[in-house]
JSON list of C-alpha atoms and ligand atoms in Angstrom, two decimals:
[
{"chain": "A", "resi": 1, "resn": "UNK", "atom": "CA", "xyz": [10.95, 20.28, 22.83]},
{"chain": "A", "resi": 2, "resn": "UNK", "atom": "CA", "xyz": [13.32, 21.30, 20.06]},
{"chain": "A", "resi": 3, "resn": "UNK", "atom": "CA", "xyz": [11.36, 19.99, 17.08]},
{"chain": "A", "resi": 4, "resn": "UNK", "atom": "CA", "xyz": [7.98, 21.59, 16.50]},
{"chain": "A", "resi": 5, "resn": "UNK", "atom": "CA", "xyz": [6.67, 18.64, 14.45]},
{"chain": "A", "resi": 6, "resn": "UNK", "atom": "CA", "xyz": [7.71, 16.16, 17.15]},
{"chain": "A", "resi": 7, "resn": "UNK", "atom": "CA", "xyz": [5.79, 18.36, 19.59]},
{"chain": "A", "resi": 8, "resn": "UNK", "atom": "CA", "xyz": [2.70, 18.17, 17.34]},
{"chain": "A", "resi": 9, "resn": "UNK", "atom": "CA", "xyz": [3.09, 14.40, 16.88]},
{"chain": "A", "resi": 10, "resn": "UNK", "atom": "CA", "xyz": [3.28, 13.97, 20.64]},
{"chain": "A", "resi": 11, "resn": "UNK", "atom": "CA", "xyz": [0.35, 16.36, 21.21]},
{"chain": "A", "resi": 12, "resn": "UNK", "atom": "CA", "xyz": [2.58, 18.73, 23.15]},
{"chain": "A", "resi": 13, "resn": "UNK", "atom": "CA", "xyz": [1.77, 21.53, 20.69]},
{"chain": "A", "resi": 14, "resn": "UNK", "atom": "CA", "xyz": [-1.60, 22.32, 19.07]},
{"chain": "A", "resi": 15, "resn": "UNK", "atom": "CA", "xyz": [-2.38, 21.53, 15.45]},
{"chain": "A", "resi": 16, "resn": "UNK", "atom": "CA", "xyz": [-5.40, 20.80, 13.30]},
{"chain": "A", "resi": 17, "resn": "UNK", "atom": "CA", "xyz": [-4.87, 17.08, 12.91]},
{"chain": "A", "resi": 18, "resn": "UNK", "atom": "CA", "xyz": [-6.34, 15.66, 9.69]},
{"chain": "A", "resi": 19, "resn": "UNK", "atom": "CA", "xyz": [-5.19, 12.05, 10.07]},
{"chain": "A", "resi": 20, "resn": "UNK", "atom": "CA", "xyz": [-3.02, 9.88, 12.29]},
{"chain": "A", "resi": 21, "resn": "UNK", "atom": "CA", "xyz": [-1.98, 6.28, 12.67]},
{"chain": "A", "resi": 22, "resn": "UNK", "atom": "CA", "xyz": [0.89, 4.43, 14.30]},
{"chain": "A", "resi": 23, "resn": "UNK", "atom": "CA", "xyz": [3.42, 5.70, 11.72]},
{"chain": "A", "resi": 24, "resn": "UNK", "atom": "CA", "xyz": [2.12, 8.94, 10.23]},
{"chain": "A", "resi": 25, "resn": "UNK", "atom": "CA", "xyz": [0.45, 12.19, 11.34]},
{"chain": "A", "resi": 26, "resn": "UNK", "atom": "CA", "xyz": [-1.13, 14.77, 9.00]},
{"chain": "A", "resi": 27, "resn": "UNK", "atom": "CA", "xyz": [-2.11, 18.28, 10.06]},
{"chain": "A", "resi": 28, "resn": "UNK", "atom": "CA", "xyz": [-2.94, 21.64, 8.51]},
{"chain": "A", "resi": 29, "resn": "UNK", "atom": "CA", "xyz": [-0.06, 23.98, 7.74]},
{"chain": "A", "resi": 30, "resn": "UNK", "atom": "CA", "xyz": [-0.10, 27.00, 10.04]},
{"chain": "A", "resi": 31, "resn": "UNK", "atom": "CA", "xyz": [0.57, 29.35, 7.09]},
{"chain": "A", "resi": 32, "resn": "UNK", "atom": "CA", "xyz": [-1.32, 27.79, 4.16]},
{"chain": "A", "resi": 33, "resn": "UNK", "atom": "CA", "xyz": [-0.20, 28.78, 0.66]},
{"chain": "A", "resi": 34, "resn": "UNK", "atom": "CA", "xyz": [-3.15, 27.10, -1.06]},
{"chain": "A", "resi": 35, "resn": "UNK", "atom": "CA", "xyz": [-6.79, 26.34, -0.17]},
{"chain": "A", "resi": 36, "resn": "UNK", "atom": "CA", "xyz": [-5.63, 22.80, 0.69]},
{"chain": "A", "resi": 37, "resn": "UNK", "atom": "CA", "xyz": [-2.32, 22.73, 2.55]},
{"chain": "A", "resi": 38, "resn": "UNK", "atom": "CA", "xyz": [-1.72, 19.72, 4.76]},
{"chain": "A", "resi": 39, "resn": "UNK", "atom": "CA", "xyz": [1.60, 18.49, 6.12]},
{"chain": "A", "resi": 40, "resn": "UNK", "atom": "CA", "xyz": [2.15, 14.74, 6.32]},
{"chain": "A", "resi": 41, "resn": "UNK", "atom": "CA", "xyz": [4.96, 13.62, 8.61]},
{"chain": "A", "resi": 42, "resn": "UNK", "atom": "CA", "xyz": [6.40, 10.36, 9.91]},
{"chain": "A", "resi": 43, "resn": "UNK", "atom": "CA", "xyz": [6.07, 10.04, 13.69]},
{"chain": "A", "resi": 44, "resn": "UNK", "atom": "CA", "xyz": [9.76, 9.23, 13.82]},
{"chain": "A", "resi": 45, "resn": "UNK", "atom": "CA", "xyz": [12.02, 12.28, 13.85]},
{"chain": "A", "resi": 46, "resn": "UNK", "atom": "CA", "xyz": [14.01, 12.21, 10.60]},
{"chain": "A", "resi": 47, "resn": "UNK", "atom": "CA", "xyz": [15.74, 15.50, 9.85]},
{"chain": "A", "resi": 48, "resn": "UNK", "atom": "CA", "xyz": [15.64, 15.44, 6.06]},
{"chain": "A", "resi": 49, "resn": "UNK", "atom": "CA", "xyz": [15.26, 13.00, 3.19]},
{"chain": "A", "resi": 50, "resn": "UNK", "atom": "CA", "xyz": [19.04, 12.59, 3.38]},
{"chain": "A", "resi": 51, "resn": "UNK", "atom": "CA", "xyz": [18.72, 10.84, 6.74]},
{"chain": "A", "resi": 52, "resn": "UNK", "atom": "CA", "xyz": [16.09, 8.32, 5.62]},
{"chain": "A", "resi": 53, "resn": "UNK", "atom": "CA", "xyz": [17.02, 4.66, 6.10]},
{"chain": "A", "resi": 54, "resn": "UNK", "atom": "CA", "xyz": [15.66, 1.49, 4.48]},
{"chain": "A", "resi": 55, "resn": "UNK", "atom": "CA", "xyz": [13.50, 0.99, 7.59]},
{"chain": "A", "resi": 56, "resn": "UNK", "atom": "CA", "xyz": [11.64, 4.20, 6.72]},
{"chain": "A", "resi": 57, "resn": "UNK", "atom": "CA", "xyz": [10.61, 3.14, 3.23]},
{"chain": "A", "resi": 58, "resn": "UNK", "atom": "CA", "xyz": [7.16, 1.82, 4.11]},
{"chain": "A", "resi": 59, "resn": "UNK", "atom": "CA", "xyz": [6.44, 4.83, 6.33]},
{"chain": "A", "resi": 60, "resn": "UNK", "atom": "CA", "xyz": [7.29, 7.24, 3.53]},
{"chain": "A", "resi": 61, "resn": "UNK", "atom": "CA", "xyz": [5.11, 5.25, 1.15]},
{"chain": "A", "resi": 62, "resn": "UNK", "atom": "CA", "xyz": [2.34, 5.49, 3.71]},
{"chain": "A", "resi": 63, "resn": "UNK", "atom": "CA", "xyz": [2.80, 9.28, 3.80]},
{"chain": "A", "resi": 64, "resn": "UNK", "atom": "CA", "xyz": [2.14, 9.37, 0.05]},
{"chain": "A", "resi": 65, "resn": "UNK", "atom": "CA", "xyz": [-0.90, 7.15, 0.41]},
{"chain": "A", "resi": 66, "resn": "UNK", "atom": "CA", "xyz": [-2.25, 9.44, 3.14]},
{"chain": "A", "resi": 67, "resn": "UNK", "atom": "CA", "xyz": [-1.67, 12.41, 0.79]},
{"chain": "A", "resi": 68, "resn": "UNK", "atom": "CA", "xyz": [-3.71, 10.65, -1.85]},
{"chain": "A", "resi": 69, "resn": "UNK", "atom": "CA", "xyz": [-6.51, 9.86, 0.61]},
{"chain": "A", "resi": 70, "resn": "UNK", "atom": "CA", "xyz": [-6.63, 13.41, 1.95]},
{"chain": "A", "resi": 71, "resn": "UNK", "atom": "CA", "xyz": [-6.64, 14.81, -1.59]},
{"chain": "A", "resi": 72, "resn": "UNK", "atom": "CA", "xyz": [-9.75, 12.75, -2.24]},
{"chain": "A", "resi": 73, "resn": "UNK", "atom": "CA", "xyz": [-11.34, 13.69, 1.09]},
{"chain": "A", "resi": 74, "resn": "UNK", "atom": "CA", "xyz": [-10.81, 17.37, 0.26]},
{"chain": "A", "resi": 75, "resn": "UNK", "atom": "CA", "xyz": [-12.19, 17.01, -3.26]},
{"chain": "A", "resi": 76, "resn": "UNK", "atom": "CA", "xyz": [-9.02, 17.92, -5.11]},
{"chain": "A", "resi": 77, "resn": "UNK", "atom": "CA", "xyz": [-7.87, 14.52, -6.38]},
{"chain": "A", "resi": 78, "resn": "UNK", "atom": "CA", "xyz": [-9.59, 14.62, -9.77]},
{"chain": "A", "resi": 79, "resn": "UNK", "atom": "CA", "xyz": [-8.67, 18.20, -10.68]},
{"chain": "A", "resi": 80, "resn": "UNK", "atom": "CA", "xyz": [-5.11, 17.84, -9.47]},
{"chain": "A", "resi": 81, "resn": "UNK", "atom": "CA", "xyz": [-2.81, 18.64, -6.61]},
{"chain": "A", "resi": 82, "resn": "UNK", "atom": "CA", "xyz": [0.85, 18.74, -5.75]},
{"chain": "A", "resi": 83, "resn": "UNK", "atom": "CA", "xyz": [2.94, 16.86, -3.19]},
{"chain": "A", "resi": 84, "resn": "UNK", "atom": "CA", "xyz": [6.20, 18.58, -2.22]},
{"chain": "A", "resi": 85, "resn": "UNK", "atom": "CA", "xyz": [9.15, 17.49, -0.11]},
{"chain": "A", "resi": 86, "resn": "UNK", "atom": "CA", "xyz": [11.75, 20.22, 0.39]},
{"chain": "A", "resi": 87, "resn": "UNK", "atom": "CA", "xyz": [15.28, 19.06, 1.23]},
{"chain": "A", "resi": 88, "resn": "UNK", "atom": "CA", "xyz": [17.69, 21.43, 2.99]},
{"chain": "A", "resi": 89, "resn": "UNK", "atom": "CA", "xyz": [18.58, 25.02, 2.32]},
{"chain": "A", "resi": 90, "resn": "UNK", "atom": "CA", "xyz": [18.40, 25.44, -1.44]},
{"chain": "A", "resi": 91, "resn": "UNK", "atom": "CA", "xyz": [14.90, 23.94, -1.51]},
{"chain": "A", "resi": 92, "resn": "UNK", "atom": "CA", "xyz": [13.76, 26.15, 1.36]},
{"chain": "A", "resi": 93, "resn": "UNK", "atom": "CA", "xyz": [13.30, 23.49, 4.04]},
{"chain": "A", "resi": 94, "resn": "UNK", "atom": "CA", "xyz": [12.57, 25.37, 7.26]},
{"chain": "A", "resi": 95, "resn": "UNK", "atom": "CA", "xyz": [11.46, 22.58, 9.62]},
{"chain": "A", "resi": 96, "resn": "UNK", "atom": "CA", "xyz": [14.01, 19.81, 9.92]},
{"chain": "A", "resi": 97, "resn": "UNK", "atom": "CA", "xyz": [11.58, 16.92, 10.43]},
{"chain": "A", "resi": 98, "resn": "UNK", "atom": "CA", "xyz": [10.74, 15.24, 7.11]},
{"chain": "A", "resi": 99, "resn": "UNK", "atom": "CA", "xyz": [7.32, 16.31, 5.83]},
{"chain": "A", "resi": 100, "resn": "UNK", "atom": "CA", "xyz": [5.32, 16.16, 2.64]},
{"chain": "A", "resi": 101, "resn": "UNK", "atom": "CA", "xyz": [3.22, 19.18, 1.69]},
{"chain": "A", "resi": 102, "resn": "UNK", "atom": "CA", "xyz": [-0.15, 18.30, 0.14]},
{"chain": "A", "resi": 103, "resn": "UNK", "atom": "CA", "xyz": [-1.18, 21.37, -1.87]},
{"chain": "A", "resi": 104, "resn": "UNK", "atom": "CA", "xyz": [-4.46, 21.72, -3.74]},
{"chain": "A", "resi": 105, "resn": "UNK", "atom": "CA", "xyz": [-7.37, 23.92, -4.69]},
{"chain": "A", "resi": 106, "resn": "UNK", "atom": "CA", "xyz": [-5.54, 26.22, -7.09]},
{"chain": "A", "resi": 107, "resn": "UNK", "atom": "CA", "xyz": [-3.27, 25.89, -10.16]},
{"chain": "A", "resi": 108, "resn": "UNK", "atom": "CA", "xyz": [0.46, 25.34, -9.68]},
{"chain": "A", "resi": 109, "resn": "UNK", "atom": "CA", "xyz": [3.15, 26.43, -12.10]},
{"chain": "A", "resi": 110, "resn": "UNK", "atom": "CA", "xyz": [5.97, 24.36, -13.47]},
{"chain": "A", "resi": 111, "resn": "UNK", "atom": "CA", "xyz": [8.90, 24.70, -13.06]},
{"chain": "A", "resi": 112, "resn": "UNK", "atom": "CA", "xyz": [8.46, 25.68, -9.41]},
{"chain": "A", "resi": 113, "resn": "UNK", "atom": "CA", "xyz": [10.13, 28.85, -8.16]},
{"chain": "B", "resi": 1, "resn": "5GP", "atom": "P1", "xyz": [9.32, 23.55, 4.73]},
{"chain": "B", "resi": 1, "resn": "5GP", "atom": "O1", "xyz": [9.64, 24.95, 4.31]},
{"chain": "B", "resi": 1, "resn": "5GP", "atom": "O2", "xyz": [10.26, 23.06, 5.82]},
{"chain": "B", "resi": 1, "resn": "5GP", "atom": "O3", "xyz": [9.18, 22.58, 3.61]},
{"chain": "B", "resi": 1, "resn": "5GP", "atom": "O4", "xyz": [7.87, 23.63, 5.36]},
{"chain": "B", "resi": 1, "resn": "5GP", "atom": "C1", "xyz": [7.63, 23.86, 6.70]},
{"chain": "B", "resi": 1, "resn": "5GP", "atom": "C2", "xyz": [6.17, 24.20, 6.84]},
{"chain": "B", "resi": 1, "resn": "5GP", "atom": "O5", "xyz": [5.81, 24.06, 8.20]},
{"chain": "B", "resi": 1, "resn": "5GP", "atom": "C3", "xyz": [5.81, 25.62, 6.43]},
{"chain": "B", "resi": 1, "resn": "5GP", "atom": "O6", "xyz": [4.84, 25.58, 5.38]},
{"chain": "B", "resi": 1, "resn": "5GP", "atom": "C4", "xyz": [5.27, 26.24, 7.71]},
{"chain": "B", "resi": 1, "resn": "5GP", "atom": "O7", "xyz": [4.19, 27.11, 7.48]},
{"chain": "B", "resi": 1, "resn": "5GP", "atom": "C5", "xyz": [4.88, 25.04, 8.53]},
{"chain": "B", "resi": 1, "resn": "5GP", "atom": "N1", "xyz": [4.97, 25.22, 9.96]},
{"chain": "B", "resi": 1, "resn": "5GP", "atom": "C6", "xyz": [6.02, 25.76, 10.64]},
{"chain": "B", "resi": 1, "resn": "5GP", "atom": "N2", "xyz": [5.77, 25.74, 11.96]},
{"chain": "B", "resi": 1, "resn": "5GP", "atom": "C7", "xyz": [4.53, 25.18, 12.12]},
{"chain": "B", "resi": 1, "resn": "5GP", "atom": "C8", "xyz": [3.73, 24.90, 13.26]},
{"chain": "B", "resi": 1, "resn": "5GP", "atom": "O8", "xyz": [4.09, 25.15, 14.40]},
{"chain": "B", "resi": 1, "resn": "5GP", "atom": "N3", "xyz": [2.52, 24.33, 13.03]},
{"chain": "B", "resi": 1, "resn": "5GP", "atom": "C9", "xyz": [2.09, 24.02, 11.77]},
{"chain": "B", "resi": 1, "resn": "5GP", "atom": "N4", "xyz": [0.87, 23.45, 11.66]},
{"chain": "B", "resi": 1, "resn": "5GP", "atom": "N5", "xyz": [2.82, 24.28, 10.67]},
{"chain": "B", "resi": 1, "resn": "5GP", "atom": "C10", "xyz": [4.02, 24.85, 10.85]},
{"chain": "B", "resi": 2, "resn": "ZN", "atom": "ZN1", "xyz": [10.86, 16.04, 14.89]}
]
C-alpha cells in the first residue's frame, strides 16, 4: 500500500493505536519529538489540508476533539500542549495523509522553527 497511514488505519501496518472510531484513528508517532507525541488522522485518505472538502469538516473537528481527550488522558491538558498540522513542503509535511500532531510533556517555543 502506498500510504503508510492508510496502512495503519487498515491494520495492514503496525502502530501503537491510542484511539479509533468510525472516522478517526490516533496512534503514537514512530519518532516522538516530545514525551507525548500522538498522530490523529482521518480514516479517509486526504493528501493535505489543501484537499479537504466540506464533507470533511466534522471529521477534522473530531480529530481536534480526540486531541483534546488524549491530552487529558495523558495528563498534559492543564499544563499545556500543542496541536500541529503541517501542510506541504515549506512546513515539512513528510506523510501525505492529513494528520494532526498532539505534542505535550515539555515546553514549546514560539514562533516555531
Ligand atoms: P509530518 O512531517 O508529515 O507532519 O509528520 C509525519 C510524522 O509521521 C512524523 O513525525 C513521523 O515520525 C511519523 N511517521 C512516519 N512514518 C510513520 C510510521 O510508519 N508509523 C508511525 N507511527 N509514524 C510515522
Ligand atoms: Zn492515506
